[in-house]
Amino acid sequence: MRVFATSGYNNNYMWMSTNLTSCNNGLGMGGQKDFWGIFVDTNLEKGECRAPCSTFDKSMPCLSSEVTFEVAQVEVW
């Protein structure tokens, strides 16, 4: 396990939206619209990940091998 500190650039730690027409609907962590640290759509089927993202330290790697991806499994704790 690794911890990535905040960059101090913004406070965009979590994003959750449904039924919006002007923004992505789903769950996002870090970054900002269209440049998420990681984002999963409301159907939990597709997502995107970009690194580094503005919210976390630049040492944070991209959490997927591709910018866009299909979700294979979801684990909730």
Short mmCIF file of N, CA, C and O in Angstrom, two decimals:
data_model
loop_
_atom_site.label_atom_id
_atom_site.label_comp_id
_atom_site.label_asym_id
_atom_site.label_seq_id
_atom_site.Cartn_x
_atom_site.Cartn_y
_atom_site.Cartn_z
N MET A 1 0.85 -1.17 0.00
CA MET A 1 0.00 0.00 0.00
C MET A 1 0.89 1.23 0.00
O MET A 1 1.95 1.24 0.62
N ARG A 2 0.45 2.27 -0.72
CA ARG A 2 1.17 3.54 -0.75
C ARG A 2 0.18 4.66 -0.47
O ARG A 2 -0.99 4.57 -0.77
N VAL A 3 0.70 5.73 0.11
CA VAL A 3 -0.10 6.92 0.40
C VAL A 3 0.45 8.06 -0.44
O VAL A 3 1.66 8.27 -0.48
N PHE A 4 -0.42 8.79 -1.11
CA PHE A 4 -0.02 9.93 -1.92
C PHE A 4 -0.55 11.19 -1.27
O PHE A 4 -1.75 11.38 -1.13
N ALA A 5 0.35 12.04 -0.85
CA ALA A 5 -0.02 13.26 -0.13
C ALA A 5 -0.72 14.24 -1.06
O ALA A 5 -0.57 14.20 -2.28
N THR A 6 -1.46 15.16 -0.47
CA THR A 6 -2.11 16.21 -1.24
C THR A 6 -1.06 17.16 -1.82
O THR A 6 -0.01 17.38 -1.21
N SER A 7 -1.35 17.70 -2.97
CA SER A 7 -0.44 18.67 -3.58
C SER A 7 -0.66 20.07 -3.01
O SER A 7 0.19 20.93 -3.15
N GLY A 8 -1.84 20.29 -2.42
CA GLY A 8 -2.19 21.62 -1.92
C GLY A 8 -2.75 22.52 -3.00
O GLY A 8 -3.17 23.64 -2.75
N TYR A 9 -2.80 22.04 -4.25
CA TYR A 9 -3.29 22.84 -5.38
C TYR A 9 -4.80 23.05 -5.32
O TYR A 9 -5.30 24.11 -5.65
N ASN A 10 -5.55 22.01 -4.92
CA ASN A 10 -7.00 22.12 -4.80
C ASN A 10 -7.50 21.14 -3.75
O ASN A 10 -6.72 20.38 -3.18
N ASN A 11 -8.81 21.15 -3.49
CA ASN A 11 -9.44 20.26 -2.52
C ASN A 11 -10.36 19.25 -3.19
O ASN A 11 -11.35 18.83 -2.61
N ASN A 12 -10.07 18.86 -4.39
CA ASN A 12 -10.94 17.98 -5.17
C ASN A 12 -10.68 16.51 -4.85
O ASN A 12 -10.31 15.72 -5.70
N TYR A 13 -10.92 16.13 -3.60
CA TYR A 13 -10.63 14.77 -3.18
C TYR A 13 -11.67 13.78 -3.68
O TYR A 13 -11.34 12.68 -4.10
N MET A 14 -12.95 14.15 -3.63
CA MET A 14 -14.03 13.25 -4.04
C MET A 14 -15.07 14.03 -4.87
O MET A 14 -15.37 15.17 -4.57
N TRP A 15 -15.61 13.35 -5.86
CA TRP A 15 -16.69 13.91 -6.69
C TRP A 15 -17.73 12.82 -6.86
O TRP A 15 -17.39 11.68 -7.19
N MET A 16 -18.99 13.15 -6.62
CA MET A 16 -20.07 12.20 -6.83
C MET A 16 -21.23 12.96 -7.42
O MET A 16 -21.64 13.99 -6.87
N SER A 17 -21.73 12.50 -8.55
CA SER A 17 -22.86 13.19 -9.16
C SER A 17 -23.73 12.20 -9.92
O SER A 17 -23.26 11.18 -10.41
N THR A 18 -25.01 12.52 -9.99
CA THR A 18 -25.97 11.76 -10.79
C THR A 18 -26.95 12.75 -11.40
O THR A 18 -27.20 13.81 -10.84
N ASN A 19 -27.45 12.44 -12.55
CA ASN A 19 -28.48 13.23 -13.22
C ASN A 19 -28.06 14.65 -13.58
O ASN A 19 -28.89 15.54 -13.67
N LEU A 20 -26.79 14.91 -13.77
CA LEU A 20 -26.34 16.21 -14.25
C LEU A 20 -26.17 16.16 -15.76
O LEU A 20 -25.83 15.13 -16.32
N THR A 21 -26.38 17.28 -16.42
CA THR A 21 -26.18 17.32 -17.87
C THR A 21 -24.89 18.04 -18.24
O THR A 21 -24.41 17.90 -19.35
N SER A 22 -24.32 18.80 -17.31
CA SER A 22 -23.14 19.59 -17.62
C SER A 22 -21.83 18.95 -17.16
O SER A 22 -20.76 19.45 -17.48
N CYS A 23 -21.90 17.85 -16.41
CA CYS A 23 -20.70 17.21 -15.87
C CYS A 23 -20.80 15.70 -16.01
O CYS A 23 -21.87 15.16 -16.24
N ASN A 24 -19.68 15.04 -15.80
CA ASN A 24 -19.66 13.58 -15.78
C ASN A 24 -20.45 13.08 -14.57
O ASN A 24 -20.30 13.61 -13.49
N ASN A 25 -21.25 12.06 -14.77
CA ASN A 25 -21.99 11.46 -13.68
C ASN A 25 -21.28 10.20 -13.24
O ASN A 25 -21.02 9.30 -14.05
N GLY A 26 -20.95 10.15 -11.96
CA GLY A 26 -20.25 9.00 -11.41
C GLY A 26 -19.45 9.41 -10.20
O GLY A 26 -19.74 10.40 -9.54
N LEU A 27 -18.39 8.64 -9.93
CA LEU A 27 -17.55 8.85 -8.76
C LEU A 27 -16.13 9.15 -9.22
O LEU A 27 -15.52 8.36 -9.93
N GLY A 28 -15.63 10.31 -8.83
CA GLY A 28 -14.28 10.71 -9.19
C GLY A 28 -13.45 11.00 -7.95
O GLY A 28 -13.98 11.46 -6.94
N MET A 29 -12.17 10.73 -8.04
CA MET A 29 -11.26 11.01 -6.94
C MET A 29 -10.04 11.73 -7.48
O MET A 29 -9.34 11.22 -8.35
N GLY A 30 -9.80 12.93 -6.99
CA GLY A 30 -8.64 13.71 -7.40
C GLY A 30 -8.80 14.33 -8.78
O GLY A 30 -9.59 13.89 -9.60
N GLY A 31 -8.05 15.37 -9.04
CA GLY A 31 -8.06 16.02 -10.34
C GLY A 31 -9.22 16.99 -10.50
O GLY A 31 -9.67 17.62 -9.56
N GLN A 32 -9.75 17.04 -11.72
CA GLN A 32 -10.88 17.90 -12.02
C GLN A 32 -11.59 17.35 -13.24
O GLN A 32 -11.14 16.38 -13.83
N LYS A 33 -12.70 17.98 -13.63
CA LYS A 33 -13.50 17.51 -14.76
C LYS A 33 -12.62 17.22 -15.97
O LYS A 33 -11.79 18.03 -16.34
N ASP A 34 -12.81 16.05 -16.53
CA ASP A 34 -12.09 15.57 -17.72
C ASP A 34 -10.60 15.33 -17.47
O ASP A 34 -9.86 15.09 -18.42
N PHE A 35 -10.15 15.38 -16.24
CA PHE A 35 -8.75 15.06 -15.94
C PHE A 35 -8.68 14.50 -14.52
O PHE A 35 -8.07 15.06 -13.62
N TRP A 36 -9.38 13.38 -14.30
CA TRP A 36 -9.52 12.76 -13.00
C TRP A 36 -8.29 11.96 -12.61
O TRP A 36 -7.65 11.34 -13.46
N GLY A 37 -8.04 11.90 -11.29
CA GLY A 37 -7.06 10.94 -10.79
C GLY A 37 -7.58 9.53 -11.09
O GLY A 37 -6.90 8.69 -11.66
N ILE A 38 -8.84 9.30 -10.75
CA ILE A 38 -9.57 8.10 -11.17
C ILE A 38 -11.06 8.43 -11.14
O ILE A 38 -11.53 9.16 -10.27
N PHE A 39 -11.80 7.94 -12.12
CA PHE A 39 -13.23 8.21 -12.25
C PHE A 39 -13.91 6.95 -12.74
O PHE A 39 -13.41 6.26 -13.63
N VAL A 40 -15.07 6.63 -12.14
CA VAL A 40 -15.89 5.49 -12.57
C VAL A 40 -17.30 6.00 -12.79
O VAL A 40 -17.85 6.73 -11.94
N ASP A 41 -17.90 5.63 -13.92
CA ASP A 41 -19.24 6.14 -14.25
C ASP A 41 -20.31 5.56 -13.32
O ASP A 41 -20.05 4.63 -12.54
N THR A 42 -21.52 6.10 -13.40
CA THR A 42 -22.61 5.71 -12.50
C THR A 42 -23.01 4.25 -12.66
O THR A 42 -23.56 3.66 -11.74
N ASN A 43 -22.76 3.65 -13.80
CA ASN A 43 -23.08 2.24 -14.01
C ASN A 43 -21.96 1.31 -13.54
O ASN A 43 -22.10 0.09 -13.65
N LEU A 44 -20.85 1.89 -13.07
CA LEU A 44 -19.68 1.12 -12.64
C LEU A 44 -19.15 0.22 -13.74
O LEU A 44 -18.67 -0.88 -13.50
N GLU A 45 -19.24 0.72 -14.99
CA GLU A 45 -18.80 -0.06 -16.15
C GLU A 45 -17.56 0.50 -16.81
O GLU A 45 -16.73 -0.25 -17.31
N LYS A 46 -17.43 1.82 -16.85
CA LYS A 46 -16.31 2.46 -17.54
C LYS A 46 -15.67 3.49 -16.63
O LYS A 46 -16.30 4.02 -15.73
N GLY A 47 -14.41 3.80 -16.92
CA GLY A 47 -13.73 4.78 -16.13
C GLY A 47 -12.57 5.40 -16.86
O GLY A 47 -12.29 5.07 -18.02
N GLU A 48 -11.89 6.31 -16.18
CA GLU A 48 -10.70 6.93 -16.73
C GLU A 48 -9.75 7.28 -15.60
O GLU A 48 -10.16 7.46 -14.45
N CYS A 49 -8.49 7.35 -15.92
CA CYS A 49 -7.46 7.62 -14.93
C CYS A 49 -6.33 8.39 -15.62
O CYS A 49 -5.88 8.00 -16.70
N ARG A 50 -5.89 9.46 -14.99
CA ARG A 50 -4.79 10.25 -15.53
C ARG A 50 -3.82 10.59 -14.40
O ARG A 50 -4.23 10.83 -13.29
N ALA A 51 -2.57 10.61 -14.73
CA ALA A 51 -1.56 10.96 -13.73
C ALA A 51 -0.46 11.76 -14.39
O ALA A 51 -0.17 11.56 -15.56
N PRO A 52 0.15 12.68 -13.68
CA PRO A 52 -0.26 13.05 -12.33
C PRO A 52 -1.53 13.88 -12.38
O PRO A 52 -1.81 14.53 -13.38
N CYS A 53 -2.29 13.86 -11.29
CA CYS A 53 -3.47 14.71 -11.22
C CYS A 53 -3.18 15.86 -10.26
O CYS A 53 -2.29 15.76 -9.42
N SER A 54 -3.89 16.94 -10.40
CA SER A 54 -3.59 18.16 -9.66
C SER A 54 -3.81 18.06 -8.16
O SER A 54 -3.23 18.82 -7.39
N THR A 55 -4.62 17.13 -7.70
CA THR A 55 -4.96 17.04 -6.29
C THR A 55 -3.89 16.35 -5.45
O THR A 55 -3.68 16.69 -4.30
N PHE A 56 -3.21 15.38 -6.04
CA PHE A 56 -2.25 14.59 -5.28
C PHE A 56 -0.82 14.82 -5.75
O PHE A 56 -0.57 15.30 -6.86
N ASP A 57 0.11 14.46 -4.92
CA ASP A 57 1.53 14.59 -5.18
C ASP A 57 1.89 14.01 -6.55
O ASP A 57 1.32 13.02 -6.99
N LYS A 58 2.83 14.62 -7.23
CA LYS A 58 3.20 14.20 -8.59
C LYS A 58 3.77 12.79 -8.66
O LYS A 58 3.91 12.23 -9.73
N SER A 59 4.10 12.18 -7.52
CA SER A 59 4.61 10.81 -7.53
C SER A 59 3.48 9.79 -7.71
O SER A 59 3.75 8.60 -7.90
N MET A 60 2.21 10.24 -7.68
CA MET A 60 1.10 9.32 -7.87
C MET A 60 1.11 8.79 -9.31
O MET A 60 1.03 9.55 -10.25
N PRO A 61 1.20 7.47 -9.48
CA PRO A 61 1.20 6.91 -10.84
C PRO A 61 -0.22 6.83 -11.40
O PRO A 61 -1.20 6.95 -10.65
N CYS A 62 -0.33 6.59 -12.69
CA CYS A 62 -1.63 6.31 -13.27
C CYS A 62 -2.07 4.96 -12.73
O CYS A 62 -1.28 4.01 -12.69
N LEU A 63 -3.30 4.85 -12.28
CA LEU A 63 -3.78 3.63 -11.64
C LEU A 63 -4.31 2.60 -12.62
O LEU A 63 -4.78 1.54 -12.22
N SER A 64 -4.23 2.89 -13.91
CA SER A 64 -4.61 1.92 -14.94
C SER A 64 -3.59 2.00 -16.07
O SER A 64 -2.86 2.97 -16.20
N SER A 65 -3.54 0.96 -16.88
CA SER A 65 -2.57 0.94 -17.98
C SER A 65 -3.01 1.81 -19.16
O SER A 65 -2.20 2.17 -20.00
N GLU A 66 -4.29 2.17 -19.23
CA GLU A 66 -4.84 3.02 -20.28
C GLU A 66 -5.59 4.18 -19.63
O GLU A 66 -6.08 4.06 -18.52
N VAL A 67 -5.70 5.30 -20.35
CA VAL A 67 -6.44 6.45 -19.82
C VAL A 67 -7.91 6.08 -19.60
O VAL A 67 -8.48 6.39 -18.56
N THR A 68 -8.54 5.42 -20.55
CA THR A 68 -9.91 4.96 -20.37
C THR A 68 -9.89 3.45 -20.22
O THR A 68 -9.04 2.77 -20.80
N PHE A 69 -10.81 2.92 -19.46
CA PHE A 69 -10.83 1.48 -19.20
C PHE A 69 -12.25 1.01 -18.93
O PHE A 69 -13.14 1.80 -18.66
N GLU A 70 -12.45 -0.32 -19.03
CA GLU A 70 -13.70 -0.94 -18.64
C GLU A 70 -13.47 -1.59 -17.28
O GLU A 70 -12.44 -2.21 -17.05
N VAL A 71 -14.44 -1.43 -16.39
CA VAL A 71 -14.33 -1.97 -15.05
C VAL A 71 -14.59 -3.48 -15.10
O VAL A 71 -15.61 -3.92 -15.64
N ALA A 72 -13.66 -4.25 -14.54
CA ALA A 72 -13.84 -5.70 -14.49
C ALA A 72 -14.53 -6.13 -13.21
O ALA A 72 -15.41 -6.98 -13.22
N GLN A 73 -14.13 -5.52 -12.07
CA GLN A 73 -14.72 -5.87 -10.78
C GLN A 73 -14.73 -4.62 -9.90
O GLN A 73 -13.88 -3.76 -10.05
N VAL A 74 -15.66 -4.57 -8.97
CA VAL A 74 -15.72 -3.50 -7.99
C VAL A 74 -15.73 -4.14 -6.61
O VAL A 74 -16.54 -5.04 -6.35
N GLU A 75 -14.84 -3.71 -5.75
CA GLU A 75 -14.80 -4.19 -4.37
C GLU A 75 -15.08 -3.01 -3.45
O GLU A 75 -14.45 -1.96 -3.57
N VAL A 76 -16.02 -3.18 -2.54
CA VAL A 76 -16.40 -2.11 -1.63
C VAL A 76 -16.12 -2.58 -0.21
O VAL A 76 -16.51 -3.69 0.16
N TRP A 77 -15.47 -1.76 0.55
CA TRP A 77 -15.16 -2.10 1.95
C TRP A 77 -16.09 -1.37 2.86
O TRP A 77 -16.44 -0.29 2.74
#
